[in-house]
Short mmCIF file of C-alpha atoms in Angstrom, two decimals:
data_model
loop_
_atom_site.label_atom_id
_atom_site.label_comp_id
_atom_site.label_asym_id
_atom_site.label_seq_id
_atom_site.Cartn_x
_atom_site.Cartn_y
_atom_site.Cartn_z
CA MET A 22 187.57 32.60 149.59
CA ILE A 23 185.74 32.19 146.19
CA ALA A 24 187.28 30.19 143.72
CA LYS A 25 186.93 28.79 139.83
CA THR A 26 185.84 25.04 140.80
CA LYS A 27 187.33 22.56 138.31
CA ALA A 28 187.57 19.33 140.69
CA ILE A 29 184.80 17.39 141.01
CA HIS A 30 184.39 14.88 144.17
CA ASP A 31 184.86 11.11 142.51
CA THR A 32 183.75 7.75 142.98
CA LYS A 33 185.32 6.20 139.68
CA ASN A 34 186.99 4.04 141.68
CA LEU A 35 184.09 1.90 143.30
CA VAL A 36 183.72 0.38 139.38
CA GLY A 37 186.49 1.43 137.40
CA SER A 38 187.99 -1.26 138.41
CA LEU A 39 185.96 -3.95 138.05
CA PRO A 40 185.55 -6.33 134.93
CA ALA A 41 181.90 -5.44 133.16
CA ILE A 42 179.02 -7.94 134.07
CA ARG A 43 177.43 -9.81 130.13
CA TYR A 44 174.05 -9.18 130.78
CA VAL A 45 173.11 -10.39 127.33
CA ASP A 46 170.34 -12.33 127.29
CA PRO A 47 166.88 -10.47 128.74
CA GLU A 48 164.03 -11.25 129.19
CA TYR A 49 162.66 -8.83 127.26
CA VAL A 50 163.98 -5.20 125.59
CA TYR A 51 162.09 -2.55 124.48
CA CYS A 52 162.67 -0.14 121.95
CA ALA A 53 161.98 3.16 121.86
CA VAL A 54 159.39 4.32 119.21
CA THR A 55 160.86 8.51 119.47
CA ASN A 56 163.65 10.26 121.22
CA ALA A 57 164.68 13.67 121.93
CA ARG A 58 165.68 14.62 118.02
CA ALA A 59 162.90 12.29 116.09
CA ALA A 60 158.85 13.22 117.91
CA LYS A 61 157.54 11.10 114.86
CA ALA A 62 158.11 7.44 113.68
CA ASP A 63 156.04 4.84 111.56
CA ILE A 64 156.40 1.62 113.67
CA LEU A 65 156.85 -1.40 110.83
CA VAL A 66 156.05 -4.90 112.52
CA LYS A 67 152.89 -5.42 113.68
CA GLU A 68 151.93 -7.64 117.19
CA GLY A 69 152.79 -10.96 117.59
CA ASP A 70 155.17 -10.35 114.57
CA HIS A 71 159.07 -12.81 114.02
CA VAL A 72 162.04 -10.27 114.29
CA ASN A 73 165.63 -11.12 113.93
CA CYS A 74 168.38 -9.13 115.91
CA GLY A 75 169.25 -6.56 113.91
CA GLN A 76 166.38 -6.19 112.08
CA LYS A 77 164.35 -2.25 110.89
CA ILE A 78 161.64 -2.61 112.76
CA GLY A 79 160.24 1.78 113.39
CA VAL A 80 162.04 4.30 111.44
CA ARG A 81 161.98 7.90 113.53
CA HIS A 82 161.22 10.66 111.60
CA GLY A 83 163.54 14.09 112.79
CA PRO A 84 163.18 17.14 111.85
CA PHE A 85 166.52 16.85 109.37
CA PHE A 86 166.56 13.11 109.36
CA ASP A 87 165.03 9.46 109.49
CA GLN A 88 166.60 7.18 111.58
CA PRO A 89 166.20 3.25 111.42
CA ILE A 90 165.14 1.90 114.77
CA HIS A 91 166.14 -2.31 115.39
CA SER A 92 165.59 -4.93 117.90
CA SER A 93 168.53 -6.04 119.56
CA VAL A 94 167.27 -9.10 120.04
CA SER A 95 165.79 -11.83 118.17
CA GLY A 96 161.92 -12.80 119.43
CA THR A 97 157.83 -11.77 118.82
CA TYR A 98 157.16 -7.76 119.25
CA VAL A 99 154.85 -7.96 121.61
CA GLY A 100 153.15 -4.30 121.31
CA ILE A 101 153.68 -0.96 122.70
CA GLU A 102 154.54 0.13 126.96
CA LYS A 103 155.61 3.39 128.88
CA HIS A 104 158.60 3.45 129.82
CA TYR A 105 161.09 6.68 131.44
CA HIS A 106 163.26 7.22 128.92
CA ARG A 107 166.61 9.00 128.96
CA ASN A 108 165.52 12.63 128.54
CA GLY A 109 163.26 11.49 131.84
CA LYS A 110 160.27 11.97 129.90
CA LEU A 111 157.37 8.72 130.19
CA THR A 112 157.98 7.05 126.37
CA ASP A 113 156.35 4.47 124.01
CA PHE A 114 158.57 1.69 123.97
CA LEU A 115 157.82 -1.41 121.36
CA LYS A 116 158.34 -4.27 123.93
CA ILE A 117 160.11 -7.64 122.03
CA LYS A 118 159.74 -11.09 124.15
CA ASN A 119 163.61 -12.77 123.28
CA ASP A 120 163.67 -15.99 121.44
CA HIS A 121 167.35 -16.26 123.54
CA LEU A 122 168.19 -17.32 119.96
CA ASP A 123 169.65 -14.68 118.74
CA THR A 124 168.98 -15.71 114.91
CA PHE A 125 170.53 -12.26 113.29
CA ASP A 126 169.11 -10.09 110.25
CA PRO A 127 169.66 -11.52 106.78
CA SER A 128 171.86 -7.88 106.09
CA ILE A 129 174.19 -8.38 109.13
CA ARG A 130 176.93 -9.49 107.08
CA THR A 131 181.02 -9.49 108.08
CA ARG A 132 183.15 -7.65 105.44
CA THR A 133 186.31 -8.65 104.41
CA PRO A 134 189.34 -6.90 104.67
CA GLU A 135 189.62 -6.25 100.90
CA GLU A 136 185.47 -5.39 101.15
CA ILE A 137 186.78 -2.58 103.74
CA ALA A 138 189.84 -1.43 101.57
CA LYS A 139 187.42 -0.34 98.57
CA LEU A 140 185.19 1.50 101.05
CA THR A 141 184.65 5.12 100.29
CA LYS A 142 183.54 8.07 102.63
CA ALA A 143 180.14 7.50 100.92
CA ASP A 144 179.84 4.36 101.22
CA ILE A 145 180.97 4.83 104.67
CA THR A 146 178.11 7.35 105.48
CA GLU A 147 175.96 5.29 104.14
CA ILE A 148 176.60 2.40 106.70
CA VAL A 149 176.60 4.24 109.41
CA LYS A 150 173.19 6.14 108.64
CA GLU A 151 171.28 2.82 107.56
CA GLN A 152 172.90 1.19 111.61
CA ALA A 153 171.34 4.55 113.03
CA LEU A 154 174.86 4.94 114.98
CA VAL A 155 174.54 8.30 117.13
CA GLY A 156 176.67 10.02 119.38
CA LEU A 157 177.09 7.25 122.41
CA GLY A 158 178.44 9.67 124.23
CA GLY A 159 174.95 11.10 125.22
CA SER A 160 174.59 13.19 122.58
CA SER A 161 172.20 10.85 120.10
CA PHE A 162 173.79 13.33 117.01
CA PRO A 163 172.92 11.58 113.81
CA THR A 164 177.01 10.28 113.15
CA TYR A 165 176.26 10.11 109.55
CA ILE A 166 176.16 14.11 109.36
CA LYS A 167 179.32 14.27 110.56
CA PHE A 168 180.73 12.45 107.73
CA GLN A 169 178.94 14.19 105.11
CA THR A 170 181.19 17.24 105.93
CA ASP A 171 183.52 18.00 102.67
CA LYS A 172 185.63 20.07 104.86
CA LYS A 173 189.48 18.26 105.21
CA ILE A 174 189.87 16.28 108.18
CA ASP A 175 193.71 16.73 109.51
CA VAL A 176 192.93 14.63 112.70
CA VAL A 177 190.21 12.76 114.59
CA LEU A 178 189.70 12.98 117.68
CA ILE A 179 188.17 10.57 119.91
CA ASN A 180 187.48 11.44 123.21
CA ALA A 181 187.66 8.91 125.97
CA ILE A 182 187.98 11.47 128.42
CA GLU A 183 184.74 10.42 131.16
CA CYS A 184 185.17 13.09 132.91
CA GLU A 185 181.82 12.93 135.15
CA PRO A 186 182.28 11.47 138.33
CA TYR A 187 180.92 8.33 138.66
CA ILE A 188 180.21 6.84 135.55
CA THR A 189 183.91 4.61 134.37
CA ALA A 190 181.49 2.51 131.22
CA ASP A 191 183.66 3.86 127.76
CA HIS A 192 186.75 3.14 130.87
CA ARG A 193 185.24 -0.43 131.01
CA LEU A 194 185.32 -0.33 126.96
CA MET A 195 188.58 0.87 126.24
CA MET A 196 190.53 -1.46 129.08
CA GLU A 197 188.25 -4.42 127.72
CA PHE A 198 187.90 -3.61 123.85
CA PRO A 199 190.90 -2.25 122.72
CA TYR A 200 191.14 -3.63 119.30
CA ARG A 201 187.98 -2.89 117.90
CA ILE A 202 188.34 0.18 119.32
CA VAL A 203 191.66 0.53 116.54
CA ASP A 204 190.16 -0.66 113.76
CA GLY A 205 186.93 2.21 114.60
CA ILE A 206 189.28 4.40 115.14
CA LYS A 207 191.07 3.44 111.42
CA TYR A 208 187.72 2.98 109.72
CA ALA A 209 186.96 6.65 110.27
CA MET A 210 191.02 7.76 109.26
CA GLN A 211 189.97 5.53 106.00
CA ALA A 212 186.64 7.63 105.39
CA PHE A 213 187.93 10.88 105.75
CA ASN A 214 191.27 10.77 103.54
CA CYS A 215 193.48 11.49 107.40
CA HIS A 216 196.26 10.71 108.76
CA HIS A 217 196.34 11.49 112.18
CA ALA A 218 194.42 10.39 115.34
CA LYS A 219 194.37 11.48 118.67
CA ILE A 220 193.13 9.38 121.63
CA CYS A 221 192.18 11.44 124.71
CA ILE A 222 191.63 10.13 127.99
CA LYS A 223 192.78 12.35 131.37
CA SER A 224 196.31 11.82 132.24
CA LYS A 225 194.93 10.43 135.47
CA TYR A 226 193.89 7.19 134.48
CA LYS A 227 197.33 5.40 135.05
CA ASP A 228 195.78 1.78 133.89
CA LEU A 229 194.95 3.13 130.15
CA LYS A 230 197.88 4.43 129.55
CA LEU A 231 199.88 1.71 130.40
CA LEU A 232 197.60 -0.43 128.31
CA TYR A 233 197.47 1.78 125.05
CA THR A 234 201.32 2.86 124.90
CA GLN A 235 201.85 -1.36 124.54
CA LEU A 236 198.89 -1.96 122.17
CA LEU A 237 199.91 1.64 119.65
CA LYS A 238 203.21 -0.26 119.19
CA GLU A 239 201.39 -2.53 117.30
CA TYR A 240 200.35 0.54 114.89
CA PRO A 241 203.40 2.09 114.87
CA ASP A 242 202.87 3.46 110.93
CA SER A 243 198.99 3.80 112.17
CA GLY A 244 199.39 7.80 112.52
CA ILE A 245 197.27 6.69 116.38
CA GLU A 246 198.72 8.54 119.54
CA LEU A 247 197.72 8.45 122.82
CA CYS A 248 196.80 11.81 124.07
CA CYS A 249 196.75 12.96 127.37
CA VAL A 250 194.77 15.52 128.45
CA GLY A 251 193.83 17.69 131.85
CA ASN A 252 191.83 16.07 134.72
CA TYR A 253 189.51 18.97 135.46
CA TYR A 254 186.15 19.07 134.26
CA PRO A 255 184.14 20.17 132.11
CA GLN A 256 187.43 18.29 130.09
CA GLY A 257 184.71 15.80 127.72
CA TRP A 258 183.52 19.37 126.56
CA GLU A 259 184.24 19.26 122.73
CA VAL A 260 185.64 22.84 123.44
CA ALA A 261 188.10 22.17 126.22
CA MET A 262 189.07 18.91 124.72
CA ILE A 263 190.30 20.22 121.38
CA LYS A 264 192.03 23.02 122.87
CA GLU A 265 193.99 20.50 124.88
CA ALA A 266 194.84 17.95 122.49
CA THR A 267 195.38 20.37 119.33
CA GLY A 268 195.92 23.86 120.68
CA ILE A 269 193.04 24.66 118.91
CA GLU A 270 190.40 27.01 120.57
CA LEU A 271 186.92 26.92 118.64
CA ASN A 272 184.66 30.19 118.13
CA PRO A 273 181.78 30.23 120.29
CA GLY A 274 179.22 28.00 117.76
CA GLU A 275 181.95 26.73 115.25
CA LEU A 276 181.88 23.47 113.64
CA PRO A 277 185.28 21.82 114.57
CA SER A 278 185.50 20.71 110.97
CA ASN A 279 186.09 24.31 110.18
CA ARG A 280 189.09 23.55 111.57
CA GLY A 281 190.16 20.42 109.84
CA ILE A 282 189.03 18.13 113.26
CA ILE A 283 186.30 15.79 113.47
CA ASN A 284 185.60 13.95 117.05
CA PHE A 285 184.20 11.12 118.11
CA ASN A 286 183.47 9.18 121.20
CA VAL A 287 184.65 6.36 121.81
CA SER A 288 181.74 4.43 122.23
CA THR A 289 180.81 5.58 119.22
CA ILE A 290 183.99 4.68 117.71
CA VAL A 291 182.91 1.40 118.30
CA GLY A 292 179.83 1.47 116.97
CA LEU A 293 181.49 2.16 113.84
CA TYR A 294 183.39 -0.83 114.05
CA LYS A 295 181.10 -3.20 114.25
CA ALA A 296 178.81 -1.18 111.33
CA VAL A 297 181.83 -1.43 108.87
CA LYS A 298 182.71 -4.72 110.09
CA TYR A 299 179.51 -6.15 110.55
CA ASN A 300 177.01 -4.53 108.88
CA MET A 301 175.37 -4.65 112.48
CA PRO A 302 173.57 -2.05 114.27
CA VAL A 303 174.30 -1.10 118.21
CA VAL A 304 172.88 -3.73 120.09
CA LYS A 305 175.35 -3.99 123.02
CA ARG A 306 176.32 -1.11 125.49
CA PHE A 307 178.36 -0.96 128.10
CA ILE A 308 176.85 1.17 131.55
CA THR A 309 177.69 1.82 134.47
CA ILE A 310 174.55 1.44 137.59
CA THR A 311 176.06 3.41 141.04
CA GLY A 312 175.49 5.91 143.71
CA ASP A 313 174.91 5.75 147.87
CA GLY A 314 171.68 4.19 146.71
CA ILE A 315 172.49 0.61 145.67
CA ILE A 316 174.95 -2.31 148.09
CA TYR A 317 177.34 -3.26 145.23
CA PRO A 318 178.37 -0.98 142.36
CA LYS A 319 178.71 -1.77 139.02
CA ASN A 320 179.96 -1.95 135.00
CA PHE A 321 177.59 -4.06 132.96
CA ARG A 322 177.67 -4.82 128.80
CA VAL A 323 174.01 -5.41 128.09
CA ARG A 324 171.65 -5.36 125.28
CA VAL A 325 170.13 -2.15 124.26
CA GLY A 326 166.77 -1.60 124.98
CA THR A 327 167.63 -4.01 128.83
CA ALA A 328 165.02 -2.75 130.98
CA ILE A 329 167.63 -1.57 134.88
CA LYS A 330 165.33 -3.06 136.72
CA ASP A 331 166.12 -6.27 135.51
CA LEU A 332 169.98 -5.33 136.51
CA LEU A 333 169.32 -4.03 140.13
CA PRO A 334 169.23 -7.56 141.90
CA LEU A 335 172.97 -8.28 140.75
CA CYS A 336 173.60 -5.09 142.35
CA GLY A 337 172.67 -7.01 145.44
CA GLY A 338 168.77 -4.46 145.08
CA TYR A 339 169.00 -1.14 147.07
CA LYS A 340 170.67 0.18 150.24
CA ASN A 341 168.35 1.13 152.79
CA PRO A 342 165.64 0.61 150.77
CA ASP A 343 162.97 2.42 153.46
CA LYS A 344 164.68 5.34 152.10
CA ASP A 345 163.44 7.29 149.07
CA LYS A 346 166.30 7.30 146.09
CA VAL A 347 166.75 9.94 143.34
CA PHE A 348 167.33 8.40 140.28
CA ILE A 349 169.52 10.14 137.05
CA LEU A 350 170.52 8.88 134.05
CA GLY A 351 174.27 10.57 132.61
CA GLY A 352 176.59 11.96 134.74
CA PRO A 353 175.60 13.59 138.23
CA MET A 354 175.96 16.70 136.30
CA MET A 355 174.26 16.61 133.15
CA GLY A 356 172.07 14.33 133.67
CA ALA A 357 168.02 13.66 133.29
CA SER A 358 166.23 12.72 136.53
CA VAL A 359 163.49 9.93 136.42
CA PRO A 360 160.48 9.53 139.28
CA ASN A 361 161.60 5.96 139.50
CA ASP A 362 163.53 2.56 138.39
CA ASP A 363 161.29 1.63 135.78
CA VAL A 364 164.03 2.82 133.03
CA ILE A 365 164.74 1.27 129.79
CA ILE A 366 168.68 1.41 128.52
CA THR A 367 169.11 2.91 125.28
CA LYS A 368 171.74 3.28 123.32
CA THR A 369 172.85 6.43 124.81
CA VAL A 370 172.30 5.88 128.53
CA THR A 371 175.84 5.74 129.81
CA SER A 372 174.61 5.00 133.66
CA ILE A 373 172.14 4.90 135.91
CA ILE A 374 173.19 7.02 139.70
CA ILE A 375 170.75 5.96 142.49
CA LEU A 376 171.48 8.37 145.29
CA ASP A 377 169.49 8.04 148.81
CA LYS A 378 167.22 11.01 148.58
CA THR A 379 168.71 13.52 150.92
CA GLU A 380 166.46 17.61 151.30
CA TYR A 381 168.73 20.77 150.72
CA LYS A 382 167.54 24.14 152.02
CA GLU A 383 167.97 26.62 149.06
CA ASN A 384 168.96 30.49 150.79
CA PRO A 385 168.99 33.85 149.13
CA CYS A 386 172.05 34.51 146.81
CA VAL A 387 174.97 35.71 148.57
CA ARG A 388 176.54 37.65 145.44
CA CYS A 389 179.83 35.47 145.69
CA GLY A 390 180.15 34.83 142.41
CA SER A 391 181.20 31.81 142.64
CA CYS A 392 179.45 30.73 139.60
CA VAL A 393 180.66 33.10 137.32
CA LEU A 394 184.08 32.21 138.14
CA SER A 395 183.29 28.42 137.18
CA CYS A 396 181.45 29.17 134.22
CA PRO A 397 183.55 27.29 131.35
CA THR A 398 181.55 29.72 128.90
CA HIS A 399 182.14 32.73 130.44
CA LEU A 400 178.36 33.85 131.14
CA GLU A 401 177.11 35.27 134.25
CA PRO A 402 175.04 32.56 135.79
CA VAL A 403 173.78 34.97 138.77
CA GLN A 404 172.87 37.82 136.47
CA ILE A 405 170.84 35.01 134.24
CA MET A 406 169.23 33.92 136.93
CA ASN A 407 167.82 37.41 137.79
CA ALA A 408 166.63 38.20 135.02
CA VAL A 409 165.15 34.70 134.20
CA LYS A 410 163.15 35.73 138.08
CA THR A 411 161.73 39.18 136.82
CA LEU A 412 161.13 37.62 133.47
CA ASP A 413 163.30 40.43 131.26
CA LYS A 414 163.46 38.72 127.74
CA GLU A 415 165.62 41.77 126.71
CA ARG A 416 168.08 41.10 129.29
CA ILE A 417 167.88 37.08 129.19
CA LYS A 418 169.24 37.23 125.48
CA LYS A 419 172.01 40.15 126.13
CA LEU A 420 173.38 37.44 128.62
CA ASN A 421 173.08 35.36 125.52
CA PRO A 422 172.51 31.76 127.97
CA LEU A 423 172.39 29.99 124.31
CA LYS A 424 175.88 29.29 125.12
CA CYS A 425 175.66 27.21 127.42
CA ILE A 426 176.68 24.16 127.92
CA GLU A 427 174.72 22.86 130.74
CA CYS A 428 177.60 20.85 132.76
CA GLY A 429 175.68 22.08 136.31
CA LEU A 430 179.57 23.98 137.39
CA CYS A 431 177.09 26.40 138.31
CA THR A 432 174.38 24.85 140.65
CA TYR A 433 177.76 22.64 141.75
CA SER A 434 179.67 25.31 143.00
CA CYS A 435 176.60 27.66 145.23
CA THR A 436 177.16 27.95 148.48
CA SER A 437 173.83 28.74 148.28
CA LYS A 438 172.85 25.47 147.10
CA ILE A 439 170.53 27.15 144.55
CA GLN A 440 170.03 25.39 141.40
CA VAL A 441 171.42 27.69 138.61
CA THR A 442 171.07 25.15 135.50
CA ASP A 443 167.32 24.88 136.12
CA TYR A 444 167.89 28.66 135.72
CA ILE A 445 169.73 28.81 132.63
CA ARG A 446 167.78 26.74 131.05
CA LYS A 447 164.48 27.99 131.51
CA ALA A 448 166.61 30.94 129.97
CA LYS A 449 167.31 29.37 127.32
CA MET A 450 163.96 28.45 126.45
CA ILE A 451 163.21 31.94 126.76
CA ALA A 452 166.05 33.21 124.07
CA LYS A 453 164.96 30.90 121.73
CA LEU A 454 161.41 32.36 121.50
#
């Protein structure tokens, strides 16, 4: 019997209960010159220059924004090398040799509680912009743009759902830095003059529920509460989270701010805390390295710019090293694959999943309808796939593939092992022409 797919085999128990390993002093770090949202950049340092931790060493240029590039260590700028970016593409990176002194840039300083209390929304927006804070759940959307809304915000939602299988980086962040999360939420509420916030987690995360239920007793008048949502995938999708947490159902393409809602990933809210409290960009982050291709799956707290190769020995190396591997940056449902382990951890890399390569035979579509039943945006993936195969542009546009959130459920649920999501991605590109 064909049914809607909502539950996905999950292996979070592999590493979710283990404390993260600190690996914050690599020999070299690498800063991406460009990324998927900013295709051009200016480099502000030359080879041989000394740089400080948190120093602006370049500026990326997007279609409607500029984004500073910061060094995550102090040391010497060596030059440019190519490595794989989280978007799956070979990209130029600025290579910096760590001097292991952690000399901070003069711009980094601690703001007093009195100074913070006086910050206006415009002040916090400018801080977030200068520190290049982006959506750290993987979206990489510039956070300051969210702060520029002129809509009245009634509730701040914190997305701590982390609904993809394997990944537990946000889980460890929540377990290890709860006070930073609460302070970051308070800063967001201050900016929007908002008196209500919800920390959204899956109801099955009993450890988080216990911790935050107790923690929030210390903030009885903060307006911050814990919100336990459903255990299905893709519960972490913005639209699904908002409906579950508030009862509000967004219209297609509608901004949450139109309904008085602003939402942030939990890692982003810690980035906001560091930016406001210390005027510091994101120089460290939590990351999960897991999968059946390595011996010991682990969570790490690392410098942004750390090479994955530096961390693999701490995972015991490859299991079955004679077998070919599959490398996925991000979750297995929505992440990007890269051909090898020459990968750099940028701000928005939540995980790398390493699997022993398995060949799947793709069979003809049997029109079972599982992809249609499972699609959270109520598309008809099989019809879109067929339209792509025949290059029927008009049909593709009528099927509205741009509504697709690329959650991967159509591929996951396909009984014929067809890579349906890839066809939808092609359809989205065609629909934009």
